[in-house]
Tab-separated table of C-alpha atoms in Angstrom:
chain	number	residue	atom	x	y	z
A	1	UNK	CA	-18.742	-30.953	-26.835
A	2	UNK	CA	-18.150	-27.300	-25.932
A	3	UNK	CA	-18.244	-25.915	-22.382
A	4	UNK	CA	-17.611	-22.497	-20.849
A	5	UNK	CA	-16.480	-21.650	-17.320
A	6	UNK	CA	-16.177	-18.135	-15.902
A	7	UNK	CA	-12.871	-17.088	-14.364
A	8	UNK	CA	-10.895	-13.870	-13.831
A	9	UNK	CA	-7.349	-12.531	-13.916
A	10	UNK	CA	-5.592	-9.599	-12.279
A	11	UNK	CA	-4.239	-6.608	-14.199
A	12	UNK	CA	-2.607	-3.976	-12.007
A	13	UNK	CA	-4.618	-4.116	-8.781
A	14	UNK	CA	-7.970	-4.809	-10.440
A	15	UNK	CA	-9.333	-7.955	-12.071
A	16	UNK	CA	-11.047	-8.549	-15.396
A	17	UNK	CA	-13.341	-11.370	-16.499
A	18	UNK	CA	-11.861	-14.320	-18.405
A	19	UNK	CA	-13.966	-16.917	-20.224
A	20	UNK	CA	-12.439	-20.406	-20.236
A	21	UNK	CA	-13.729	-22.307	-23.270
A	22	UNK	CA	-12.988	-25.998	-23.805
A	23	UNK	CA	-13.961	-28.083	-26.798
A	24	UNK	CA	-13.432	-31.849	-26.870
A	25	UNK	CA	-13.393	-33.288	-30.402
A	26	UNK	CA	-12.246	-36.289	-32.386
A	27	UNK	CA	-8.779	-37.135	-33.599
A	28	UNK	CA	-5.452	-37.866	-31.995
A	29	UNK	CA	-5.167	-37.058	-28.307
A	30	UNK	CA	-3.770	-33.524	-28.157
A	31	UNK	CA	-4.290	-30.382	-26.043
A	32	UNK	CA	-4.144	-26.957	-27.708
A	33	UNK	CA	-4.026	-24.014	-25.269
A	34	UNK	CA	-4.615	-20.605	-26.856
A	35	UNK	CA	-5.398	-17.073	-25.652
A	36	UNK	CA	-1.927	-15.576	-25.016
A	37	UNK	CA	-0.941	-17.820	-22.062
A	38	UNK	CA	2.370	-17.255	-20.280
A	39	UNK	CA	4.690	-20.110	-19.254
A	40	UNK	CA	2.795	-20.829	-16.013
A	41	UNK	CA	-0.530	-21.041	-17.883
A	42	UNK	CA	0.946	-23.241	-20.637
A	43	UNK	CA	2.120	-25.683	-17.979
A	44	UNK	CA	-1.415	-25.913	-16.594
A	45	UNK	CA	-2.408	-28.562	-19.142
A	46	UNK	CA	0.127	-30.954	-17.584
A	47	UNK	CA	-1.036	-30.160	-14.044
A	48	UNK	CA	-4.692	-30.434	-15.014
A	49	UNK	CA	-4.329	-33.736	-16.877
A	50	UNK	CA	-2.556	-35.358	-13.918
A	51	UNK	CA	-4.986	-33.834	-11.390
A	52	UNK	CA	-7.967	-35.187	-13.362
A	53	UNK	CA	-6.553	-38.720	-13.355
A	54	UNK	CA	-5.620	-38.627	-9.658
A	55	UNK	CA	-9.095	-37.290	-8.786
A	56	UNK	CA	-10.753	-40.339	-10.337
A	57	UNK	CA	-11.814	-38.772	-13.649
A	58	UNK	CA	-10.933	-39.767	-17.190
A	59	UNK	CA	-8.649	-37.659	-19.304
A	60	UNK	CA	-10.542	-36.582	-22.479
A	61	UNK	CA	-9.432	-38.470	-25.566
A	62	UNK	CA	-9.115	-36.770	-28.950
A	63	UNK	CA	-8.223	-33.160	-29.669
A	64	UNK	CA	-8.993	-30.774	-26.785
A	65	UNK	CA	-8.879	-27.044	-27.495
A	66	UNK	CA	-8.696	-24.624	-24.557
A	67	UNK	CA	-9.285	-20.924	-25.224
A	68	UNK	CA	-8.835	-18.126	-22.680
A	69	UNK	CA	-10.871	-15.126	-23.780
A	70	UNK	CA	-10.276	-12.250	-24.375
A	71	UNK	CA	-7.557	-13.688	-26.598
A	72	UNK	CA	-5.619	-10.420	-27.020
A	73	UNK	CA	-4.723	-10.014	-23.306
A	74	UNK	CA	-1.771	-11.945	-21.871
A	75	UNK	CA	-2.821	-14.459	-19.181
A	76	UNK	CA	-0.472	-15.063	-16.250
A	77	UNK	CA	-0.205	-17.402	-13.281
A	78	UNK	CA	-1.548	-20.813	-12.299
A	79	UNK	CA	-5.005	-19.650	-11.172
A	80	UNK	CA	-6.667	-20.974	-14.349
A	81	UNK	CA	-6.017	-24.634	-13.411
A	82	UNK	CA	-9.340	-25.130	-11.618
A	83	UNK	CA	-11.615	-23.515	-14.249
A	84	UNK	CA	-9.796	-25.376	-17.053
A	85	UNK	CA	-10.266	-28.700	-15.222
A	86	UNK	CA	-13.974	-28.028	-14.583
A	87	UNK	CA	-14.488	-26.995	-18.215
A	88	UNK	CA	-12.761	-30.189	-19.414
A	89	UNK	CA	-15.029	-32.303	-17.200
A	90	UNK	CA	-18.111	-30.538	-18.546
A	91	UNK	CA	-16.941	-30.746	-22.171
A	92	UNK	CA	-16.220	-34.479	-21.842
A	93	UNK	CA	-19.651	-34.948	-20.183
A	94	UNK	CA	-18.178	-36.311	-16.955
A	95	UNK	CA	-20.212	-33.768	-15.000
A	96	UNK	CA	-23.619	-32.234	-15.750
A	97	UNK	CA	-24.482	-28.864	-14.240
A	98	UNK	CA	-26.280	-25.629	-15.073
A	99	UNK	CA	-24.248	-23.610	-12.543
A	100	UNK	CA	-21.166	-22.889	-14.665
A	101	UNK	CA	-22.354	-19.405	-15.642
A	102	UNK	CA	-23.269	-18.476	-12.044
A	103	UNK	CA	-19.847	-18.882	-10.464
A	104	UNK	CA	-16.339	-17.599	-11.089
A	105	UNK	CA	-13.717	-20.303	-10.461
A	106	UNK	CA	-10.025	-19.730	-9.654
A	107	UNK	CA	-7.343	-21.899	-8.124
A	108	UNK	CA	-4.069	-23.694	-8.748
A	109	UNK	CA	-4.209	-27.493	-8.862
A	110	UNK	CA	-1.709	-29.818	-7.265
A	111	UNK	CA	-1.014	-33.105	-9.036
A	112	UNK	CA	-3.189	-34.816	-6.422
A	113	UNK	CA	-6.166	-32.638	-7.355
A	114	UNK	CA	-5.896	-30.433	-4.271
A	115	UNK	CA	-6.651	-26.725	-4.804
A	116	UNK	CA	-3.858	-24.380	-3.775
A	117	UNK	CA	-4.086	-20.704	-2.844
A	118	UNK	CA	-3.698	-17.902	-5.389
A	119	UNK	CA	-2.857	-14.216	-5.388
A	120	UNK	CA	-5.323	-11.398	-6.038
A	121	UNK	CA	-8.444	-13.191	-4.784
A	122	UNK	CA	-10.058	-10.032	-3.360
A	123	UNK	CA	-9.788	-8.250	-6.719
A	124	UNK	CA	-11.263	-11.324	-8.437
A	125	UNK	CA	-14.172	-11.444	-5.960
A	126	UNK	CA	-14.923	-7.763	-6.587
A	127	UNK	CA	-14.839	-8.447	-10.324
A	128	UNK	CA	-17.254	-11.372	-9.913
A	129	UNK	CA	-19.705	-9.178	-8.046
A	130	UNK	CA	-19.428	-6.459	-10.697
A	131	UNK	CA	-20.155	-9.085	-13.374
A	132	UNK	CA	-23.353	-10.068	-11.531
A	133	UNK	CA	-22.238	-13.585	-10.581
A	134	UNK	CA	-23.864	-15.540	-7.774
A	135	UNK	CA	-20.567	-16.525	-6.187
A	136	UNK	CA	-16.967	-17.651	-6.533
A	137	UNK	CA	-15.219	-21.006	-6.156
A	138	UNK	CA	-11.892	-20.277	-4.470
A	139	UNK	CA	-9.191	-22.206	-2.600
A	140	UNK	CA	-10.160	-22.735	1.035
A	141	UNK	CA	-7.114	-20.734	2.180
A	142	UNK	CA	-8.379	-17.660	0.277
A	143	UNK	CA	-12.059	-17.957	1.247
A	144	UNK	CA	-11.933	-15.434	4.102
A	145	UNK	CA	-10.312	-12.856	1.826
A	146	UNK	CA	-13.040	-13.215	-0.822
A	147	UNK	CA	-15.811	-13.229	1.818
A	148	UNK	CA	-15.058	-9.580	2.586
A	149	UNK	CA	-17.109	-8.739	-0.517
A	150	UNK	CA	-20.748	-8.485	0.545
A	151	UNK	CA	-23.531	-10.054	-1.502
A	152	UNK	CA	-21.381	-12.834	-2.963
A	153	UNK	CA	-21.407	-16.555	-2.142
A	154	UNK	CA	-17.841	-17.617	-1.418
A	155	UNK	CA	-17.478	-21.385	-1.796
A	156	UNK	CA	-14.236	-22.777	-0.334
A	157	UNK	CA	-13.032	-25.879	-2.167
A	158	UNK	CA	-10.308	-28.246	-0.994
A	159	UNK	CA	-9.890	-30.261	-4.189
A	160	UNK	CA	-11.125	-30.707	-7.743
A	161	UNK	CA	-13.600	-33.489	-6.944
A	162	UNK	CA	-15.223	-31.364	-4.232
A	163	UNK	CA	-15.635	-28.468	-6.691
A	164	UNK	CA	-17.166	-30.732	-9.333
A	165	UNK	CA	-19.574	-32.368	-6.876
A	166	UNK	CA	-20.687	-28.961	-5.592
A	167	UNK	CA	-21.466	-27.745	-9.107
A	168	UNK	CA	-23.422	-30.938	-9.819
A	169	UNK	CA	-25.398	-30.503	-6.597
A	170	UNK	CA	-24.168	-33.762	-5.055
A	171	UNK	CA	-22.764	-32.010	-1.994
A	172	UNK	CA	-23.484	-28.729	-0.264
A	173	UNK	CA	-20.672	-26.429	0.853
A	174	UNK	CA	-21.571	-23.654	3.274
A	175	UNK	CA	-20.434	-20.254	1.976
A	176	UNK	CA	-17.674	-18.615	3.979
A	177	UNK	CA	-18.689	-15.516	5.913
A	178	UNK	CA	-16.657	-12.973	7.871
A	179	UNK	CA	-17.672	-10.372	10.446
A	180	UNK	CA	-16.054	-7.109	9.333
A	181	UNK	CA	-16.770	-5.435	12.657
A	182	UNK	CA	-14.847	-8.154	14.509
A	183	UNK	CA	-11.934	-7.877	12.083
A	184	UNK	CA	-11.523	-4.200	12.945
A	185	UNK	CA	-12.071	-4.817	16.651
A	186	UNK	CA	-9.045	-7.104	16.766
A	187	UNK	CA	-6.212	-4.602	16.596
A	188	UNK	CA	-2.673	-5.845	17.090
A	189	UNK	CA	-1.145	-3.523	19.666
A	190	UNK	CA	2.360	-4.547	18.641
A	191	UNK	CA	5.443	-4.625	20.795
A	192	UNK	CA	6.542	-0.977	20.444
A	193	UNK	CA	5.234	2.161	22.137
A	194	UNK	CA	6.197	5.831	22.307
A	195	UNK	CA	6.416	5.533	26.088
A	196	UNK	CA	9.660	3.588	25.591
A	197	UNK	CA	11.365	6.600	23.986
A	198	UNK	CA	13.284	8.665	26.544
A	199	UNK	CA	13.403	12.412	25.858
A	200	UNK	CA	13.008	13.777	22.294
A	201	UNK	CA	9.754	15.547	23.161
A	202	UNK	CA	10.114	18.016	20.287
A	203	UNK	CA	10.519	15.158	17.804
A	204	UNK	CA	7.496	13.350	19.247
A	205	UNK	CA	5.499	16.549	18.763
A	206	UNK	CA	6.581	16.727	15.116
A	207	UNK	CA	5.612	13.094	14.529
A	208	UNK	CA	2.226	13.705	16.154
A	209	UNK	CA	1.634	16.565	13.711
A	210	UNK	CA	2.750	14.369	10.819
A	211	UNK	CA	0.385	11.561	11.829
A	212	UNK	CA	-2.527	13.965	12.349
A	213	UNK	CA	-2.231	15.485	8.874
A	214	UNK	CA	-0.602	12.673	6.871
A	215	UNK	CA	2.548	14.740	6.318
A	216	UNK	CA	5.986	13.543	5.171
A	217	UNK	CA	8.874	13.809	7.673
A	218	UNK	CA	12.655	13.976	7.482
A	219	UNK	CA	14.571	13.191	10.685
A	220	UNK	CA	18.130	14.542	10.790
A	221	UNK	CA	20.533	13.690	13.585
A	222	UNK	CA	23.715	11.837	14.590
A	223	UNK	CA	23.714	8.037	14.971
A	224	UNK	CA	22.217	6.743	18.207
A	225	UNK	CA	19.753	9.583	18.760
A	226	UNK	CA	16.701	7.388	18.176
A	227	UNK	CA	15.684	8.261	14.610
A	228	UNK	CA	14.819	4.696	13.618
A	229	UNK	CA	13.253	3.997	17.022
A	230	UNK	CA	10.946	6.995	16.657
A	231	UNK	CA	10.058	6.219	13.033
A	232	UNK	CA	9.083	2.626	13.835
A	233	UNK	CA	6.676	3.875	16.495
A	234	UNK	CA	4.937	6.306	14.172
A	235	UNK	CA	2.601	3.550	12.945
A	236	UNK	CA	1.308	3.099	16.515
A	237	UNK	CA	-0.231	6.599	16.576
A	238	UNK	CA	-1.830	6.584	13.130
A	239	UNK	CA	-5.655	6.492	12.957
A	240	UNK	CA	-7.300	3.130	12.130
A	241	UNK	CA	-7.998	2.194	8.532
A	242	UNK	CA	-11.457	2.819	7.136
A	243	UNK	CA	-13.169	-0.055	5.313
A	244	UNK	CA	-12.465	1.525	1.913
A	245	UNK	CA	-8.780	1.982	2.792
A	246	UNK	CA	-8.559	-1.574	4.146
A	247	UNK	CA	-10.048	-3.031	0.950
A	248	UNK	CA	-7.637	-1.131	-1.298
A	249	UNK	CA	-4.655	-2.009	0.894
A	250	UNK	CA	-5.688	-5.669	1.001
A	251	UNK	CA	-5.943	-5.812	-2.799
A	252	UNK	CA	-2.337	-4.686	-3.131
A	253	UNK	CA	-1.032	-7.045	-0.441
A	254	UNK	CA	-2.961	-9.937	-1.985
A	255	UNK	CA	-1.504	-9.322	-5.442
A	256	UNK	CA	2.086	-9.350	-4.155
A	257	UNK	CA	1.426	-12.385	-1.946
A	258	UNK	CA	1.796	-10.745	1.470
A	259	UNK	CA	-1.487	-11.947	2.977
A	260	UNK	CA	-1.190	-14.756	5.503
A	261	UNK	CA	-3.105	-18.001	4.950
A	262	UNK	CA	-6.713	-17.457	6.029
A	263	UNK	CA	-6.282	-13.686	6.499
A	264	UNK	CA	-9.405	-11.828	5.410
A	265	UNK	CA	-8.358	-8.191	5.514
A	266	UNK	CA	-5.432	-5.902	6.256
A	267	UNK	CA	-6.668	-3.917	9.263
A	268	UNK	CA	-3.325	-2.373	10.336
A	269	UNK	CA	-1.677	0.450	8.441
A	270	UNK	CA	1.374	-0.914	6.579
A	271	UNK	CA	4.904	-0.034	7.671
A	272	UNK	CA	7.535	-0.706	5.005
A	273	UNK	CA	11.272	-0.143	5.442
A	274	UNK	CA	13.173	-1.122	2.249
A	275	UNK	CA	16.987	-1.279	2.338
A	276	UNK	CA	18.937	1.532	0.701
A	277	UNK	CA	20.123	-0.888	-2.008
A	278	UNK	CA	16.541	-1.118	-3.362
A	279	UNK	CA	16.226	-0.683	-7.129
A	280	UNK	CA	13.809	1.529	-9.041
A	281	UNK	CA	11.574	-1.467	-9.763
A	282	UNK	CA	11.721	-2.628	-6.152
A	283	UNK	CA	10.630	0.750	-4.824
A	284	UNK	CA	8.209	1.933	-7.512
A	285	UNK	CA	7.175	-1.391	-8.999
A	286	UNK	CA	7.817	-2.687	-12.470
A	287	UNK	CA	9.397	-5.734	-14.110
A	288	UNK	CA	8.237	-6.972	-17.520
A	289	UNK	CA	4.678	-7.315	-16.266
A	290	UNK	CA	4.352	-4.407	-13.808
A	291	UNK	CA	3.644	-5.317	-10.194
A	292	UNK	CA	3.345	-3.014	-7.140
A	293	UNK	CA	6.563	-1.849	-5.477
A	294	UNK	CA	7.301	-0.757	-1.921
A	295	UNK	CA	5.609	2.631	-2.275
A	296	UNK	CA	2.353	0.935	-3.295
A	297	UNK	CA	2.640	-1.778	-0.629
A	298	UNK	CA	2.948	1.123	1.855
A	299	UNK	CA	-0.300	2.654	0.506
A	300	UNK	CA	-2.349	4.111	3.403
A	301	UNK	CA	0.621	3.501	5.707
A	302	UNK	CA	4.245	4.485	6.281
A	303	UNK	CA	7.291	4.159	4.016
A	304	UNK	CA	10.463	4.467	6.104
A	305	UNK	CA	13.707	5.207	4.263
A	306	UNK	CA	16.629	4.969	6.672
A	307	UNK	CA	19.983	6.500	5.633
A	308	UNK	CA	18.238	8.529	2.921
A	309	UNK	CA	21.405	9.812	1.146
A	310	UNK	CA	22.580	6.209	0.666
A	311	UNK	CA	19.698	5.490	-1.727
A	312	UNK	CA	20.509	5.921	-5.410
A	313	UNK	CA	19.644	9.410	-6.540
A	314	UNK	CA	17.738	8.027	-9.529
A	315	UNK	CA	15.584	5.976	-7.147
A	316	UNK	CA	14.799	8.985	-4.956
A	317	UNK	CA	13.971	11.241	-7.905
A	318	UNK	CA	11.421	8.757	-9.251
A	319	UNK	CA	9.464	9.216	-6.004
A	320	UNK	CA	8.660	12.838	-6.732
A	321	UNK	CA	5.544	12.148	-8.810
A	322	UNK	CA	4.050	9.579	-6.369
A	323	UNK	CA	4.664	11.948	-3.436
A	324	UNK	CA	2.826	14.722	-5.254
A	325	UNK	CA	-0.025	12.820	-6.897
A	326	UNK	CA	-0.521	9.744	-4.696
A	327	UNK	CA	-0.251	7.359	-7.654
A	328	UNK	CA	2.590	5.772	-9.607
A	329	UNK	CA	2.300	5.089	-13.326
A	330	UNK	CA	4.549	2.444	-14.887
A	331	UNK	CA	4.802	2.185	-18.667
A	332	UNK	CA	6.073	-0.921	-20.413
A	333	UNK	CA	5.782	-2.317	-23.931
A	334	UNK	CA	3.067	-4.660	-22.636
A	335	UNK	CA	1.008	-1.720	-21.360
A	336	UNK	CA	0.663	0.959	-18.696
A	337	UNK	CA	-0.251	0.234	-15.087
A	338	UNK	CA	-1.282	2.721	-12.411
A	339	UNK	CA	-0.927	1.784	-8.746
A	340	UNK	CA	-2.097	3.835	-5.728
A	341	UNK	CA	0.696	5.168	-3.518
A	342	UNK	CA	-0.740	7.491	-0.879
A	343	UNK	CA	1.804	6.872	1.848
A	344	UNK	CA	3.528	8.869	4.560
A	345	UNK	CA	7.216	9.176	3.791
A	346	UNK	CA	9.414	9.073	6.906
A	347	UNK	CA	13.103	9.467	6.098
A	348	UNK	CA	16.122	9.511	8.395
A	349	UNK	CA	19.667	10.653	7.742
A	350	UNK	CA	22.904	11.816	9.358
A	351	UNK	CA	23.795	15.512	9.038
A	352	UNK	CA	27.327	14.758	7.740
A	353	UNK	CA	29.159	11.763	6.212
A	354	UNK	CA	30.774	10.853	9.551
A	355	UNK	CA	27.483	11.268	11.413
A	356	UNK	CA	28.398	14.311	13.508
A	357	UNK	CA	26.802	17.739	13.459
A	358	UNK	CA	28.330	20.196	10.948
A	359	UNK	CA	30.275	22.156	13.587
A	360	UNK	CA	31.806	18.987	15.056
A	361	UNK	CA	32.415	16.988	11.877
A	362	UNK	CA	35.893	16.227	10.563
A	363	UNK	CA	34.530	16.155	7.023
A	364	UNK	CA	35.407	19.089	4.802
A	365	UNK	CA	32.684	21.538	3.766
A	366	UNK	CA	32.824	20.136	0.227
A	367	UNK	CA	32.380	16.564	1.501
A	368	UNK	CA	29.434	17.651	3.628
A	369	UNK	CA	27.906	19.529	0.700
A	370	UNK	CA	28.328	16.547	-1.612
A	371	UNK	CA	26.751	14.252	0.984
A	372	UNK	CA	23.742	16.497	1.520
A	373	UNK	CA	23.515	17.214	-2.193
A	374	UNK	CA	22.505	13.614	-2.847
A	375	UNK	CA	19.007	14.739	-1.889
A	376	UNK	CA	17.654	17.224	-4.399
A	377	UNK	CA	15.837	20.430	-3.525
A	378	UNK	CA	12.618	19.368	-5.325
A	379	UNK	CA	12.484	16.199	-3.226
A	380	UNK	CA	13.053	18.160	-0.020
A	381	UNK	CA	10.256	20.534	-0.954
A	382	UNK	CA	7.890	17.568	-0.977
A	383	UNK	CA	8.796	16.654	2.616
A	384	UNK	CA	6.655	18.771	4.932
A	385	UNK	CA	8.579	18.561	8.208
A	386	UNK	CA	12.373	18.581	8.599
A	387	UNK	CA	13.151	17.746	12.201
A	388	UNK	CA	16.466	17.801	14.027
A	389	UNK	CA	16.940	14.844	16.372
A	390	UNK	CA	19.544	15.894	18.982
A	391	UNK	CA	21.548	13.517	21.185
A	392	UNK	CA	19.635	12.386	24.273
A	393	UNK	CA	20.938	13.759	27.572
A	394	UNK	CA	22.178	11.376	30.260
A	395	UNK	CA	19.585	12.453	32.810
A	396	UNK	CA	16.807	11.676	30.322
A	397	UNK	CA	18.193	8.209	29.567
A	398	UNK	CA	18.836	7.301	33.200
A	399	UNK	CA	15.655	8.866	34.600
A	400	UNK	CA	12.575	6.897	35.577
A	401	UNK	CA	10.228	9.332	33.888
A	402	UNK	CA	8.385	7.965	30.851
A	403	UNK	CA	6.658	9.910	28.135
A	404	UNK	CA	3.118	9.658	26.837
A	405	UNK	CA	1.962	6.309	25.545
A	406	UNK	CA	1.100	5.733	21.892
A	407	UNK	CA	-2.571	5.346	22.872
A	408	UNK	CA	-2.659	8.851	24.399
A	409	UNK	CA	-1.045	10.454	21.368
A	410	UNK	CA	-3.215	8.429	19.008
A	411	UNK	CA	-6.380	9.733	20.648
A	412	UNK	CA	-5.384	13.321	19.780
A	413	UNK	CA	-4.432	12.271	16.242
A	414	UNK	CA	-7.811	10.581	15.699
A	415	UNK	CA	-9.646	13.669	17.013
A	416	UNK	CA	-7.726	15.859	14.535
A	417	UNK	CA	-8.490	13.444	11.678
A	418	UNK	CA	-12.194	13.549	12.556
A	419	UNK	CA	-12.119	17.330	12.134
A	420	UNK	CA	-10.516	16.868	8.721
A	421	UNK	CA	-13.059	14.242	7.676
A	422	UNK	CA	-15.874	16.634	8.561
A	423	UNK	CA	-14.146	19.428	6.623
A	424	UNK	CA	-13.627	17.303	3.515
A	425	UNK	CA	-16.938	15.438	3.703
A	426	UNK	CA	-17.916	16.655	0.228
A	427	UNK	CA	-14.457	15.876	-1.199
A	428	UNK	CA	-14.057	12.079	-0.925
A	429	UNK	CA	-10.644	12.005	-2.662
A	430	UNK	CA	-9.092	14.155	0.084
A	431	UNK	CA	-8.523	12.130	3.240
A	432	UNK	CA	-6.233	14.450	5.229
A	433	UNK	CA	-4.659	17.902	5.182
A	434	UNK	CA	-1.558	16.739	3.321
A	435	UNK	CA	-3.741	15.826	0.323
A	436	UNK	CA	-5.223	19.311	-0.115
A	437	UNK	CA	-4.748	21.015	-3.471
A	438	UNK	CA	-4.480	24.739	-4.195
A	439	UNK	CA	-8.272	25.036	-4.391
A	440	UNK	CA	-8.719	23.512	-0.924
A	441	UNK	CA	-5.944	25.704	0.498
A	442	UNK	CA	-7.891	28.806	-0.530
A	443	UNK	CA	-11.148	27.395	0.803
A	444	UNK	CA	-10.022	25.990	4.154
A	445	UNK	CA	-6.764	27.778	5.006
A	446	UNK	CA	-7.587	31.466	4.949
A	447	UNK	CA	-4.967	33.644	6.693
A	448	UNK	CA	-5.479	37.035	8.338
A	449	UNK	CA	-3.232	40.018	7.538
A	450	UNK	CA	-0.908	39.488	10.515
A	451	UNK	CA	-0.387	35.813	9.715
A	452	UNK	CA	0.234	36.616	6.037
A	453	UNK	CA	2.868	39.168	6.985
A	454	UNK	CA	4.656	36.655	9.224
A	455	UNK	CA	4.674	34.083	6.454
A	456	UNK	CA	5.869	36.660	3.909
A	457	UNK	CA	8.794	37.577	6.160
A	458	UNK	CA	9.768	33.920	6.557
A	459	UNK	CA	9.542	33.278	2.827
A	460	UNK	CA	11.811	36.235	2.101
A	461	UNK	CA	14.392	35.553	4.807
A	462	UNK	CA	14.650	31.784	4.296
A	463	UNK	CA	14.136	31.778	0.522
A	464	UNK	CA	11.358	29.184	0.548
A	465	UNK	CA	9.836	27.956	-2.728
A	466	UNK	CA	6.169	28.248	-3.665
A	467	UNK	CA	5.739	24.537	-2.900
A	468	UNK	CA	7.260	25.081	0.551
A	469	UNK	CA	4.687	27.852	1.122
A	470	UNK	CA	1.854	25.403	0.485
A	471	UNK	CA	3.455	22.813	2.767
A	472	UNK	CA	3.795	25.322	5.603
A	473	UNK	CA	0.124	26.291	5.350
A	474	UNK	CA	-0.956	22.633	5.325
A	475	UNK	CA	1.129	21.844	8.404
A	476	UNK	CA	-0.253	24.943	10.137
A	477	UNK	CA	-3.782	23.723	9.361
A	478	UNK	CA	-2.949	20.405	11.046
A	479	UNK	CA	-1.476	22.149	14.092
A	480	UNK	CA	-4.684	24.176	14.363
A	481	UNK	CA	-6.729	20.956	14.134
A	482	UNK	CA	-4.729	19.394	16.966
A	483	UNK	CA	-5.420	22.496	19.040
A	484	UNK	CA	-9.125	22.419	18.141
A	485	UNK	CA	-8.878	25.864	16.533
A	486	UNK	CA	-11.230	26.903	13.745
A	487	UNK	CA	-8.776	29.281	12.044
A	488	UNK	CA	-5.015	29.298	11.478
A	489	UNK	CA	-3.229	31.797	13.720
A	490	UNK	CA	0.301	33.239	13.790
A	491	UNK	CA	1.193	30.726	16.492
A	492	UNK	CA	0.355	27.829	14.212
A	493	UNK	CA	2.266	29.335	11.281
A	494	UNK	CA	5.312	29.974	13.472
A	495	UNK	CA	5.488	26.353	14.565
A	496	UNK	CA	5.030	25.164	10.972
A	497	UNK	CA	7.861	27.426	9.775
A	498	UNK	CA	10.331	25.986	12.256
A	499	UNK	CA	9.843	22.581	10.656
A	500	UNK	CA	11.052	24.032	7.310
A	501	UNK	CA	14.056	26.010	8.493
A	502	UNK	CA	16.480	23.167	9.210
A	503	UNK	CA	16.986	22.109	5.615
A	504	UNK	CA	17.765	25.690	4.536
A	505	UNK	CA	20.410	26.025	7.264
A	506	UNK	CA	22.127	22.813	6.167
A	507	UNK	CA	21.610	22.908	2.411
A	508	UNK	CA	22.872	26.434	1.726
């Protein structure tokens, strides 16, 4: 007898429908698994056969053919165990149900018949809804994640027998539901705050501007000045995720297995800090079957690269396209994958090889130039703010005075983002000032004659590139938003220019 069970698989960060077909016939007992399965899928027939026996069912005798359609797409992972087992039960007439076409089933089976968690459940749930299915049968640990998708019955199953009895109508399992409003209400305050940072008011101001406009930042200063401390607190002043951003971020984290058991949604902006020994594939994503890398895991959040010149130059240069376009495209023989990568880059570095400022360093000018030259000019042009982090004075360290809290700074950042959301209401792909293109710059960043003249003088004196010009105007737009100003003034441009001058002083 032939049976069909609906399932799904993940490709990139999205899922596609997979039809699991099982036919039980006559002949010697044998299982044929076709449909381009990888090693993990091929092993499923051994897991499924043992799980069926230990769940109290009979293993089908005769030749059993299992087909995973579409047959020309490679199938990966153990998530097909549950739909294969259900299809085998239906094909061998051990269960009778008319619900197989209404539900998408996914899950890995233990030898006992228990259903284990899988990756990419949110993407699979979205696929099921797009296919018009009534619901999904998922591992109980992943039920909250799938329940984020509205209008879909999410049935949590603990084991194979429970799934089979539900489909037959012998038992009723209440669909899992989550309250999205409550998920966003519960914000983890964390254990870091800007109030803990003594001094460095100018750097805090630069980071506030960066957070308000989604700009990239480079922090340059000697060791012990607080570069890493400041960078780690940047996430505490970023605006909250929107539902659309949270869904996209959760899809990526689910695919790479970063969601905790029972976690429904990623509601905090990611903060990723890979080590400088990270490879191209680790940072951008890749491997034989492309998976998201650090820059995609940091999507809608912060990517912190400490000791920037210590990263391989080839690794840094591959970031240029994602920084510009907000996506990363990985091509392999098996196909091409595109992952979102709209992140804020925060980098930190020493000004010289020995960590001291150029005038105090014992390194030769050539050594300093070689050290700084590890970061190319095109990459620097894509970093909006270059900020010097000076040593903290003793009276600031020893004083009782504390700075503003993260909550106070965050309130101003959120107000500035609201102005940007209103400005870009008819441009849904643009979420902040840093994402403006040349068309938006002309529309929203008009400059008067005096401001143009000031910018022209700076461009000539400091030899800025055309890309740097755009970055200056974008930063000035953010500064104006923080001030509540409708138009960009010379004051805003002047402050934006000072965040571009440091690299020209050091790199020439």
